[in-house]
Amino acid sequence: MVSSNSIQTEQEFAGKHIVILGLARQGKALARYFARAGAFVTISDLASADQLAAECQSLDGLSIRYVLGSHPESLLDGCDLLCLSGGVPPQLPIVQAAIRRGIPLSNDSLLTVQRAHALGLGPVLAITGSSGKTTTTTLVGKMLEAAGYVTHVGGNIGAPLLDRLRDIYTQEPIVLELSSFQLELFDRALAYGDFSDFGPQIATLLNITPNHLDRHPDMAAYTAAKLNLIRHMPTGASLILSADDAVTARLIPQAQARALPDLPAAWRLDALLAETRAWIEARKLRVIPFSRTERLESGAWIDDDTLMLGRAEICRRRDVQLRGEHNISNLLAALATSAALTENTVTDAGFTLEPARLGEVATTFTGVAHRLEIVADEGSVVWINDSIATSPERAMAGLRAVADSDQTVILLAGGKDKNLPWDDFASEIVNHVDFLIGFGHFGPMIVELVQDRARYHQEKAPNCAVVQRLEEAVGLAGRIAQTKTIVLLSPGGTSYDMYRDFEARGEHFRNLVRAHITTTHHTGSPAAVGISP
């Protein structure tokens, strides 16, 4: 299905010179979209032609120029629009040079939301947060499908939607996971396109905790990027916020009457949050809270052991298969987000979200790959892949999800640091981990921090070991593991010291575990080895 509006919208790029930085999935979607629109497309990537042969081959048949191995500033000569793939930071010299020249910026997610608005598609539901985005986005998609909607899920999850907008009909929900990397370009001072009430009709902000501080200069800049999600929402749109998070709760009008935890002064968020509350009030946004700890009159909450959506009972907490309290929060956020669609006037499709169907999704959903994913259960040893845990906050959530059991916990932690605070994670490790195996760039440092933390508090440190690579960590964990043991990969650091992304790291872990189990079953269980504290 190709509408005339779609063709007309694409034609604004005909004959334009578009430069795309990064030949990943988002860069390829941008290339397909602009090539089809008749633009002159150049893709530049720091990797070599040999490294990118498969990606280039996937774009065969399109008129595209490639500049690989570097980002020369000459790319900007005659450039009308510079587009960034998600992993490309605006701090790059070529991007800063484009800003100085007045060349507008964009990315696939910004263009998707702008194009959907211009074409009358949607409604658009957008979800962001420091953690839980993918699980919540996936749940929303499944809940809307259970209600009968044809739903399109994309953004920072799955395949980009920009080059597939032609195939979306009006009143088919578009559900987008958006990261701070994508949202930092939702800024009319930098970016291309119309910023007049183009934002999502329903936006969900799950939480804001320290993350990606190797990319963003400080917490204020990181939070500002997240809040770009709601800066351009249309009047009367719905905003779903956590009443349990210290930052997002400050944006809920009714939460201002209760005492909220102090925010670190170094974050410098007071003025930004005050400005955001003014946006919410000026646009008359409909604020819908969710909470694991507060009784709510509306939104999603918990009454004893029952997940509630307003006054409707959805399911028993004990029947939810997802591990961890953080996933209960994700479920509540998904319930509130999905319900906002049918309660809002943005659609007259007539679908309803029946509590029984929502409950079925909530109790049968077992999670998304690399998020507390059980990759093997040998009866005596359970191997869990939480490679998505690329921040200490996320790794703590993973650790808490398994720490209440009576099983021995072996934690694999490390990767690359993002200039984040690690003290709380170190304390959780001291309290809940029996064996800590540090790997990768940050592995030795987290082990040292845990041991220092235990000495400072005069507590017993877990047994610790440091290895270089993940395969060594899995092999060592396999030799240590005995009856009633959980081996948890919840690194806390990013994968970029050794892997393309957290998914590649998780996939490698999964393969290593399977190979270990196969070898063990053929040779017999190896003897356990001692690790020195």
Short mmCIF file of C-alpha atoms in Angstrom, two decimals:
data_model
loop_
_atom_site.label_atom_id
_atom_site.label_comp_id
_atom_site.label_asym_id
_atom_site.label_seq_id
_atom_site.Cartn_x
_atom_site.Cartn_y
_atom_site.Cartn_z
CA MET A 1 0.00 0.00 0.00
CA VAL A 2 1.55 3.30 -1.14
CA SER A 3 -0.44 6.46 -0.49
CA SER A 4 -0.12 9.65 -2.52
CA ASN A 5 0.70 11.47 0.72
CA SER A 6 3.64 9.12 1.22
CA ILE A 7 5.02 9.80 -2.25
CA GLN A 8 4.50 13.54 -1.85
CA THR A 9 6.32 13.55 1.50
CA GLU A 10 9.28 11.64 0.11
CA GLN A 11 9.56 14.01 -2.83
CA GLU A 12 10.80 16.82 -0.59
CA PHE A 13 14.17 15.00 -0.57
CA ALA A 14 14.40 14.53 -4.34
CA GLY A 15 17.68 15.96 -5.61
CA LYS A 16 18.95 16.67 -2.08
CA HIS A 17 22.45 15.63 -1.03
CA ILE A 18 22.14 13.43 2.05
CA VAL A 19 25.13 12.16 4.03
CA ILE A 20 24.62 9.25 6.43
CA LEU A 21 27.19 8.43 9.12
CA GLY A 22 27.22 4.77 10.12
CA LEU A 23 26.37 1.70 8.06
CA ALA A 24 24.42 -0.21 10.70
CA ARG A 25 20.73 -1.16 10.54
CA GLN A 26 19.57 2.43 11.10
CA GLY A 27 21.99 3.77 8.52
CA LYS A 28 20.80 1.22 5.97
CA ALA A 29 17.14 2.12 6.61
CA LEU A 30 18.00 5.79 6.07
CA ALA A 31 19.82 4.92 2.85
CA ARG A 32 16.87 2.93 1.46
CA TYR A 33 14.41 5.69 2.35
CA PHE A 34 16.41 8.54 0.78
CA ALA A 35 17.48 6.56 -2.30
CA ARG A 36 13.84 5.73 -3.01
CA ALA A 37 13.00 9.43 -2.52
CA GLY A 38 15.41 10.41 -5.31
CA ALA A 39 18.12 11.92 -3.10
CA PHE A 40 21.86 11.75 -3.75
CA VAL A 41 22.98 9.47 -0.91
CA THR A 42 26.46 9.12 0.57
CA ILE A 43 27.21 6.68 3.39
CA SER A 44 30.35 7.09 5.47
CA ASP A 45 31.62 4.64 8.09
CA LEU A 46 34.88 4.38 10.02
CA ALA A 47 35.13 0.66 9.23
CA SER A 48 36.87 -0.50 6.09
CA ALA A 49 35.27 -1.74 2.87
CA ASP A 50 36.34 -5.29 3.68
CA GLN A 51 34.67 -5.12 7.10
CA LEU A 52 31.45 -3.75 5.60
CA ALA A 53 31.19 -5.91 2.49
CA ALA A 54 28.01 -7.68 3.65
CA GLU A 55 26.29 -4.42 4.65
CA CYS A 56 27.14 -2.79 1.30
CA GLN A 57 25.91 -5.87 -0.56
CA SER A 58 22.54 -5.61 1.22
CA LEU A 59 22.06 -2.23 -0.48
CA ASP A 60 22.88 -3.48 -3.98
CA GLY A 61 20.68 -1.92 -6.65
CA LEU A 62 20.50 1.47 -4.93
CA SER A 63 22.43 4.48 -6.14
CA ILE A 64 24.69 5.09 -3.15
CA ARG A 65 28.21 6.50 -2.81
CA TYR A 66 30.41 4.99 -0.09
CA VAL A 67 33.20 6.75 1.81
CA LEU A 68 34.64 4.13 4.16
CA GLY A 69 37.48 4.11 6.68
CA SER A 70 37.12 7.78 7.72
CA HIS A 71 34.73 10.75 7.94
CA PRO A 72 36.47 13.49 5.89
CA GLU A 73 35.00 16.96 6.37
CA SER A 74 34.75 17.25 2.60
CA LEU A 75 31.62 15.08 2.91
CA LEU A 76 29.85 18.25 4.03
CA ASP A 77 30.52 20.15 0.82
CA GLY A 78 27.10 20.57 -0.80
CA CYS A 79 25.43 18.51 1.95
CA ASP A 80 21.78 19.37 2.63
CA LEU A 81 21.21 16.97 5.52
CA LEU A 82 23.52 14.93 7.78
CA CYS A 83 21.97 11.81 9.32
CA LEU A 84 23.47 9.87 12.23
CA SER A 85 23.08 6.20 13.01
CA GLY A 86 22.36 5.52 16.68
CA GLY A 87 25.94 4.79 17.69
CA VAL A 88 27.37 7.94 16.10
CA PRO A 89 27.85 10.71 18.69
CA PRO A 90 27.18 14.38 17.86
CA GLN A 91 30.56 15.14 19.42
CA LEU A 92 32.34 13.78 16.32
CA PRO A 93 34.38 16.51 14.57
CA ILE A 94 32.43 16.12 11.33
CA VAL A 95 29.11 16.55 13.14
CA GLN A 96 30.35 19.63 14.97
CA ALA A 97 31.60 21.00 11.67
CA ALA A 98 28.13 20.45 10.16
CA ILE A 99 26.54 22.35 13.05
CA ARG A 100 28.95 25.24 12.50
CA ARG A 101 28.03 25.28 8.80
CA GLY A 102 24.32 25.29 9.62
CA ILE A 103 23.69 21.85 8.07
CA PRO A 104 20.67 20.27 9.79
CA LEU A 105 20.94 16.87 11.49
CA SER A 106 18.53 13.95 11.77
CA ASN A 107 18.26 10.23 12.47
CA ASP A 108 15.86 7.46 11.55
CA SER A 109 13.67 7.76 14.66
CA LEU A 110 13.18 11.52 14.39
CA LEU A 111 12.31 11.17 10.71
CA THR A 112 9.95 8.29 11.46
CA VAL A 113 7.96 10.34 13.96
CA GLN A 114 7.97 13.42 11.70
CA ARG A 115 6.98 11.44 8.58
CA ALA A 116 4.23 9.56 10.45
CA HIS A 117 2.82 12.89 11.64
CA ALA A 118 2.97 14.40 8.16
CA LEU A 119 1.27 11.34 6.63
CA GLY A 120 -1.45 11.11 9.27
CA LEU A 121 -0.20 7.69 10.37
CA GLY A 122 -0.24 6.26 13.85
CA PRO A 123 -1.03 6.93 16.61
CA VAL A 124 2.60 6.93 17.72
CA LEU A 125 3.44 5.49 21.14
CA ALA A 126 7.03 6.20 22.22
CA ILE A 127 8.83 4.65 25.18
CA THR A 128 12.11 5.63 26.78
CA GLY A 129 13.95 5.25 30.06
CA SER A 130 17.35 4.32 31.44
CA SER A 131 16.29 0.68 31.68
CA GLY A 132 13.34 -1.50 30.72
CA LYS A 133 12.67 0.07 27.31
CA THR A 134 12.81 -3.05 25.18
CA THR A 135 10.78 -5.24 27.53
CA THR A 136 8.10 -2.56 27.94
CA THR A 137 7.96 -1.79 24.22
CA THR A 138 7.63 -5.47 23.38
CA LEU A 139 4.87 -5.90 25.97
CA VAL A 140 2.93 -2.92 24.63
CA GLY A 141 3.09 -4.39 21.13
CA LYS A 142 1.78 -7.73 22.37
CA MET A 143 -0.99 -6.13 24.45
CA LEU A 144 -2.23 -4.05 21.53
CA GLU A 145 -2.14 -7.08 19.26
CA ALA A 146 -4.20 -8.95 21.86
CA ALA A 147 -6.78 -6.16 21.57
CA GLY A 148 -6.97 -6.64 17.80
CA TYR A 149 -4.71 -3.87 16.55
CA VAL A 150 -2.29 -4.31 13.66
CA THR A 151 0.76 -2.95 15.46
CA HIS A 152 4.18 -1.84 14.19
CA VAL A 153 7.05 -2.02 16.70
CA GLY A 154 10.40 -0.41 15.94
CA GLY A 155 12.81 2.39 16.76
CA ASN A 156 15.70 1.13 18.87
CA ILE A 157 14.23 -2.38 18.74
CA GLY A 158 13.95 -4.70 15.76
CA ALA A 159 13.95 -3.35 12.21
CA PRO A 160 13.68 0.43 11.69
CA LEU A 161 10.29 1.62 10.43
CA LEU A 162 11.36 4.65 8.38
CA ASP A 163 11.70 2.78 5.09
CA ARG A 164 8.48 0.81 5.77
CA LEU A 165 6.08 3.68 6.46
CA ARG A 166 4.49 3.12 3.03
CA ASP A 167 3.13 -0.19 4.35
CA ILE A 168 1.42 1.26 7.44
CA TYR A 169 -2.24 2.21 7.37
CA THR A 170 -3.78 5.01 9.40
CA GLN A 171 -4.95 4.03 12.89
CA GLU A 172 -2.37 1.23 13.06
CA PRO A 173 -0.33 1.97 16.21
CA ILE A 174 3.37 2.65 15.80
CA VAL A 175 5.22 1.65 18.98
CA LEU A 176 8.77 3.01 19.23
CA GLU A 177 11.55 2.34 21.69
CA LEU A 178 13.72 5.47 21.78
CA SER A 179 17.15 5.82 23.37
CA SER A 180 18.85 8.99 24.56
CA PHE A 181 21.13 8.69 21.51
CA GLN A 182 18.11 9.04 19.24
CA LEU A 183 16.29 11.58 21.38
CA GLU A 184 19.19 14.03 21.66
CA LEU A 185 18.42 15.07 18.04
CA PHE A 186 14.75 15.82 18.84
CA ASP A 187 15.91 19.43 19.07
CA ARG A 188 14.68 22.15 16.71
CA ALA A 189 17.97 24.06 17.19
CA LEU A 190 19.93 21.25 15.53
CA ALA A 191 17.62 19.05 13.55
CA TYR A 192 15.78 19.04 10.25
CA GLY A 193 12.03 19.14 9.83
CA ASP A 194 8.78 20.31 11.35
CA PHE A 195 8.71 20.42 15.16
CA SER A 196 5.13 21.67 15.55
CA ASP A 197 3.29 19.20 17.80
CA PHE A 198 4.85 16.34 15.85
CA GLY A 199 5.64 14.30 18.96
CA PRO A 200 4.01 11.04 20.05
CA GLN A 201 0.36 10.98 21.06
CA ILE A 202 1.36 8.68 23.91
CA ALA A 203 4.78 8.87 25.58
CA THR A 204 6.14 6.71 28.39
CA LEU A 205 9.10 7.68 30.56
CA LEU A 206 10.07 4.65 32.64
CA ASN A 207 12.90 6.01 34.77
CA ILE A 208 15.97 8.24 34.67
CA THR A 209 19.12 6.97 36.37
CA PRO A 210 22.81 7.48 35.47
CA ASN A 211 23.61 5.93 32.10
CA HIS A 212 25.69 6.67 28.99
CA LEU A 213 27.78 9.29 30.76
CA ASP A 214 30.62 8.44 28.40
CA ARG A 215 28.42 9.86 25.62
CA HIS A 216 26.53 12.64 27.44
CA PRO A 217 28.63 15.19 29.34
CA ASP A 218 26.61 14.98 32.58
CA MET A 219 23.28 13.90 34.08
CA ALA A 220 21.62 17.18 33.11
CA ALA A 221 22.45 16.65 29.42
CA TYR A 222 21.42 12.99 29.57
CA THR A 223 18.11 13.87 31.26
CA ALA A 224 17.47 16.68 28.80
CA ALA A 225 17.82 14.21 25.94
CA LYS A 226 15.26 11.90 27.56
CA LEU A 227 12.85 14.78 28.15
CA ASN A 228 12.99 15.71 24.47
CA LEU A 229 10.47 12.88 24.12
CA ILE A 230 7.73 15.05 25.59
CA ARG A 231 8.88 18.51 24.54
CA HIS A 232 6.86 18.47 21.29
CA MET A 233 3.82 16.38 22.23
CA PRO A 234 0.47 17.66 20.96
CA THR A 235 -2.02 19.25 23.34
CA GLY A 236 -4.03 16.70 25.30
CA ALA A 237 -1.66 13.81 24.61
CA SER A 238 -1.03 11.12 27.25
CA LEU A 239 2.15 10.92 29.31
CA ILE A 240 2.86 7.78 31.35
CA LEU A 241 5.31 8.26 34.23
CA SER A 242 6.74 6.14 37.03
CA ALA A 243 5.73 7.30 40.50
CA ASP A 244 8.58 5.18 41.91
CA ASP A 245 11.49 6.86 40.15
CA ALA A 246 12.92 9.91 41.91
CA VAL A 247 13.19 11.93 38.70
CA THR A 248 10.01 11.03 36.83
CA ALA A 249 7.88 11.25 39.98
CA ARG A 250 8.73 14.95 40.12
CA LEU A 251 6.78 15.40 36.88
CA ILE A 252 3.54 13.89 38.26
CA PRO A 253 1.31 16.64 39.68
CA GLN A 254 -0.18 14.52 42.47
CA ALA A 255 3.27 13.26 43.50
CA GLN A 256 4.36 16.76 44.50
CA ALA A 257 2.26 16.48 47.66
CA ARG A 258 4.37 13.62 49.07
CA ALA A 259 8.00 13.51 50.13
CA LEU A 260 10.29 12.41 47.34
CA PRO A 261 13.89 11.22 47.66
CA ASP A 262 16.46 13.96 47.22
CA LEU A 263 18.29 14.06 43.92
CA PRO A 264 22.08 14.45 43.97
CA ALA A 265 22.94 18.14 43.76
CA ALA A 266 25.58 17.35 41.15
CA TRP A 267 22.85 16.29 38.72
CA ARG A 268 21.59 19.92 38.54
CA LEU A 269 18.08 18.94 37.42
CA ASP A 270 15.88 21.41 39.32
CA ALA A 271 15.55 24.01 36.55
CA LEU A 272 15.11 21.38 33.84
CA LEU A 273 12.37 19.57 35.77
CA ALA A 274 10.60 22.85 36.52
CA GLU A 275 10.69 23.71 32.82
CA THR A 276 9.33 20.26 31.96
CA ARG A 277 6.45 20.60 34.42
CA ALA A 278 5.61 23.88 32.68
CA TRP A 279 5.56 22.09 29.28
CA ILE A 280 3.23 19.44 30.68
CA GLU A 281 0.86 22.04 32.08
CA ALA A 282 0.93 24.29 29.00
CA ARG A 283 0.07 21.38 26.70
CA LYS A 284 -2.51 20.01 29.11
CA LEU A 285 -0.92 16.58 28.89
CA ARG A 286 -2.87 13.78 30.52
CA VAL A 287 -0.45 12.36 33.10
CA ILE A 288 -0.97 8.67 33.91
CA PRO A 289 1.18 7.19 36.71
CA PHE A 290 2.27 3.63 37.41
CA SER A 291 3.73 2.31 40.64
CA ARG A 292 4.77 -0.86 42.45
CA THR A 293 4.63 0.87 45.84
CA GLU A 294 1.80 3.44 45.79
CA ARG A 295 -1.96 2.96 45.75
CA LEU A 296 -3.27 4.84 42.74
CA GLU A 297 -6.73 6.03 41.79
CA SER A 298 -5.84 5.68 38.11
CA GLY A 299 -3.03 4.21 36.08
CA ALA A 300 -1.39 0.87 36.86
CA TRP A 301 -0.48 -0.29 40.36
CA ILE A 302 -0.42 -3.26 42.72
CA ASP A 303 -3.06 -4.10 45.30
CA ASP A 304 -1.46 -6.71 47.56
CA ASP A 305 -0.69 -9.52 45.07
CA THR A 306 -2.80 -8.19 42.18
CA LEU A 307 -1.71 -6.05 39.25
CA MET A 308 -4.37 -3.40 38.73
CA LEU A 309 -5.25 -1.14 35.82
CA GLY A 310 -7.39 1.53 37.39
CA ARG A 311 -10.05 -0.52 39.20
CA ALA A 312 -9.68 -3.58 36.94
CA GLU A 313 -7.80 -6.65 38.15
CA ILE A 314 -5.31 -7.89 35.55
CA CYS A 315 -3.45 -10.84 37.08
CA ARG A 316 -1.75 -12.16 40.20
CA ARG A 317 1.80 -11.05 40.73
CA ARG A 318 2.86 -14.61 41.56
CA ASP A 319 1.64 -15.78 38.13
CA VAL A 320 4.01 -13.45 36.25
CA GLN A 321 6.88 -15.38 34.69
CA LEU A 322 9.24 -12.44 34.27
CA ARG A 323 11.96 -12.32 36.92
CA GLY A 324 12.62 -9.29 39.10
CA GLU A 325 10.76 -6.35 40.58
CA HIS A 326 11.99 -4.14 37.75
CA ASN A 327 10.00 -6.31 35.34
CA ILE A 328 6.86 -5.83 37.43
CA SER A 329 7.41 -2.10 36.88
CA ASN A 330 7.81 -2.74 33.16
CA LEU A 331 4.53 -4.68 33.12
CA LEU A 332 2.70 -1.88 34.91
CA ALA A 333 4.14 0.67 32.48
CA ALA A 334 3.02 -1.45 29.52
CA LEU A 335 -0.49 -1.76 30.96
CA ALA A 336 -0.79 2.00 31.48
CA THR A 337 0.64 2.74 28.02
CA SER A 338 -1.64 0.29 26.22
CA ALA A 339 -4.72 1.48 28.08
CA ALA A 340 -3.95 5.10 27.18
CA LEU A 341 -4.45 4.26 23.51
CA THR A 342 -8.01 3.02 23.90
CA GLU A 343 -8.94 5.69 26.43
CA ASN A 344 -7.55 8.55 24.34
CA THR A 345 -9.32 10.28 21.47
CA VAL A 346 -6.37 9.70 19.11
CA THR A 347 -8.10 6.66 17.63
CA ASP A 348 -11.67 5.70 16.89
CA ALA A 349 -10.81 2.14 15.87
CA GLY A 350 -13.15 0.85 18.55
CA PHE A 351 -10.86 -1.80 20.02
CA THR A 352 -10.92 -2.47 23.74
CA LEU A 353 -8.31 -3.89 26.08
CA GLU A 354 -10.04 -6.65 28.00
CA PRO A 355 -8.46 -7.34 31.40
CA ALA A 356 -8.44 -11.09 30.74
CA ARG A 357 -6.43 -10.67 27.53
CA LEU A 358 -4.02 -8.27 29.20
CA GLY A 359 -3.61 -10.76 32.02
CA GLU A 360 -2.84 -13.51 29.55
CA VAL A 361 -0.05 -11.43 28.00
CA ALA A 362 1.28 -10.49 31.43
CA THR A 363 1.42 -14.08 32.68
CA THR A 364 2.67 -15.82 29.53
CA PHE A 365 5.38 -13.39 28.45
CA THR A 366 8.77 -14.85 29.38
CA GLY A 367 10.98 -11.98 28.34
CA VAL A 368 13.18 -10.72 25.54
CA ALA A 369 16.51 -12.24 24.54
CA HIS A 370 19.52 -11.11 26.60
CA ARG A 371 17.30 -9.81 29.42
CA LEU A 372 17.42 -12.29 32.32
CA GLU A 373 17.10 -14.98 29.68
CA ILE A 374 17.52 -18.52 30.96
CA VAL A 375 19.82 -20.01 28.34
CA ALA A 376 20.28 -23.36 30.11
CA ASP A 377 18.80 -25.11 33.14
CA GLU A 378 20.73 -28.21 34.05
CA GLY A 379 18.63 -28.82 37.15
CA SER A 380 21.51 -28.13 39.49
CA VAL A 381 22.91 -25.14 37.57
CA VAL A 382 20.92 -22.37 35.87
CA TRP A 383 22.70 -20.12 33.35
CA ILE A 384 21.13 -16.67 32.86
CA ASN A 385 21.98 -14.19 30.10
CA ASP A 386 21.44 -10.56 31.15
CA SER A 387 23.82 -9.02 28.62
CA ILE A 388 21.48 -6.00 28.29
CA ALA A 389 22.76 -4.88 31.71
CA THR A 390 25.16 -2.25 30.39
CA SER A 391 24.91 0.00 33.46
CA PRO A 392 25.36 -0.70 37.18
CA GLU A 393 21.70 0.20 37.80
CA ARG A 394 20.54 -2.39 35.30
CA ALA A 395 23.00 -5.00 36.61
CA MET A 396 21.71 -4.43 40.15
CA ALA A 397 18.18 -5.14 38.96
CA GLY A 398 19.37 -8.38 37.39
CA LEU A 399 21.21 -9.37 40.55
CA ARG A 400 18.21 -8.61 42.77
CA ALA A 401 16.04 -10.78 40.53
CA VAL A 402 18.04 -13.88 41.50
CA ALA A 403 19.43 -12.92 44.91
CA ASP A 404 16.37 -13.89 46.98
CA SER A 405 16.74 -17.57 46.15
CA ASP A 406 18.66 -20.02 48.32
CA GLN A 407 21.01 -20.77 45.44
CA THR A 408 24.69 -19.95 45.13
CA VAL A 409 25.19 -16.96 42.80
CA ILE A 410 28.16 -16.71 40.44
CA LEU A 411 28.22 -13.28 38.80
CA LEU A 412 30.06 -12.47 35.57
CA ALA A 413 30.65 -8.70 35.53
CA GLY A 414 32.77 -6.34 33.47
CA GLY A 415 32.87 -5.02 29.94
CA LYS A 416 33.57 -1.34 29.29
CA ASP A 417 32.75 1.44 31.77
CA LYS A 418 30.58 4.44 30.78
CA ASN A 419 31.88 6.76 33.53
CA LEU A 420 29.04 5.68 35.83
CA PRO A 421 28.87 5.36 39.64
CA TRP A 422 29.65 1.80 40.77
CA ASP A 423 29.55 1.93 44.58
CA ASP A 424 25.95 0.70 44.95
CA PHE A 425 26.57 -2.18 42.55
CA ALA A 426 29.68 -3.15 44.53
CA SER A 427 27.60 -3.19 47.73
CA GLU A 428 24.97 -5.42 46.09
CA ILE A 429 27.71 -7.82 45.01
CA VAL A 430 29.12 -7.97 48.54
CA ASN A 431 25.65 -8.72 49.91
CA HIS A 432 24.36 -11.21 47.35
CA VAL A 433 27.17 -12.81 45.30
CA ASP A 434 29.14 -15.89 46.28
CA PHE A 435 31.63 -15.83 43.39
CA LEU A 436 32.50 -12.77 41.30
CA ILE A 437 34.30 -13.24 38.00
CA GLY A 438 35.48 -9.99 36.44
CA PHE A 439 36.15 -9.95 32.69
CA GLY A 440 36.94 -7.47 29.98
CA HIS A 441 38.15 -3.90 30.29
CA PHE A 442 36.39 -3.13 33.57
CA GLY A 443 36.63 -6.60 35.13
CA PRO A 444 39.73 -5.97 37.28
CA MET A 445 38.39 -2.63 38.49
CA ILE A 446 35.01 -3.99 39.62
CA VAL A 447 36.74 -6.82 41.50
CA GLU A 448 39.05 -4.33 43.20
CA LEU A 449 36.11 -2.06 44.05
CA VAL A 450 34.13 -4.95 45.56
CA GLN A 451 37.06 -6.05 47.69
CA ASP A 452 37.71 -2.48 48.86
CA ARG A 453 34.02 -2.07 49.66
CA ALA A 454 33.97 -5.23 51.77
CA ARG A 455 37.10 -4.19 53.68
CA TYR A 456 35.69 -0.72 54.34
CA HIS A 457 32.47 -2.11 55.78
CA GLN A 458 34.28 -4.99 57.51
CA GLU A 459 32.22 -7.54 55.61
CA LYS A 460 33.20 -10.76 53.92
CA ALA A 461 33.95 -10.27 50.24
CA PRO A 462 32.78 -12.87 47.74
CA ASN A 463 35.39 -15.13 46.25
CA CYS A 464 36.82 -13.28 43.25
CA ALA A 465 38.71 -14.01 40.07
CA VAL A 466 39.77 -11.89 37.10
CA VAL A 467 39.93 -13.19 33.54
CA GLN A 468 40.37 -11.43 30.23
CA ARG A 469 37.66 -12.85 28.01
CA LEU A 470 34.09 -14.09 28.33
CA GLU A 471 35.01 -17.64 27.30
CA GLU A 472 37.42 -17.82 30.22
CA ALA A 473 34.71 -16.53 32.55
CA VAL A 474 32.21 -19.17 31.39
CA GLY A 475 34.80 -21.93 31.66
CA LEU A 476 35.72 -20.89 35.20
CA ALA A 477 32.06 -20.57 36.23
CA GLY A 478 31.41 -24.05 34.89
CA ARG A 479 34.20 -25.47 37.06
CA ILE A 480 33.04 -23.61 40.16
CA ALA A 481 29.30 -24.32 39.80
CA GLN A 482 27.91 -27.07 42.00
CA THR A 483 24.40 -28.05 43.08
CA LYS A 484 21.86 -25.20 43.34
CA THR A 485 23.90 -22.56 41.52
CA ILE A 486 22.88 -19.63 39.33
CA VAL A 487 25.48 -18.34 36.87
CA LEU A 488 24.44 -14.81 35.95
CA LEU A 489 25.94 -12.74 33.15
CA SER A 490 24.90 -9.23 34.22
CA PRO A 491 27.99 -7.23 33.27
CA GLY A 492 27.20 -3.64 34.24
CA GLY A 493 29.50 -2.42 31.46
CA THR A 494 28.94 -2.05 27.76
CA SER A 495 30.07 -4.66 25.26
CA TYR A 496 32.21 -2.32 23.18
CA ASP A 497 35.52 -3.51 24.59
CA MET A 498 35.10 -6.81 22.69
CA TYR A 499 31.75 -6.97 20.87
CA ARG A 500 29.67 -5.08 18.33
CA ASP A 501 26.82 -4.69 20.83
CA PHE A 502 25.25 -6.32 23.90
CA GLU A 503 23.33 -8.72 21.65
CA ALA A 504 26.56 -10.09 20.16
CA ARG A 505 27.93 -10.52 23.69
CA GLY A 506 24.78 -12.31 24.82
CA GLU A 507 24.79 -14.55 21.76
CA HIS A 508 28.42 -15.48 22.46
CA PHE A 509 27.56 -16.27 26.09
CA ARG A 510 24.66 -18.46 24.96
CA ASN A 511 26.92 -20.39 22.57
CA LEU A 512 29.67 -20.75 25.18
CA VAL A 513 27.21 -22.15 27.72
CA ARG A 514 25.82 -24.67 25.23
CA ALA A 515 29.32 -25.77 24.28
CA HIS A 516 30.29 -26.11 27.95
CA ILE A 517 27.23 -28.23 28.72
CA THR A 518 27.82 -30.45 25.69
CA THR A 519 31.44 -31.01 26.72
CA THR A 520 30.51 -31.65 30.34
CA HIS A 521 27.86 -34.20 29.40
CA HIS A 522 30.37 -36.07 27.23
CA THR A 523 33.26 -36.04 29.70
CA GLY A 524 31.48 -36.03 33.03
CA SER A 525 31.23 -33.17 35.51
CA PRO A 526 34.57 -31.52 36.22
CA ALA A 527 35.78 -31.21 39.76
CA ALA A 528 35.02 -27.93 41.46
CA VAL A 529 37.97 -25.61 41.99
CA GLY A 530 38.63 -23.18 44.80
CA ILE A 531 38.91 -19.44 44.24
CA SER A 532 40.86 -17.25 46.60
CA PRO A 533 39.07 -14.26 48.10
#
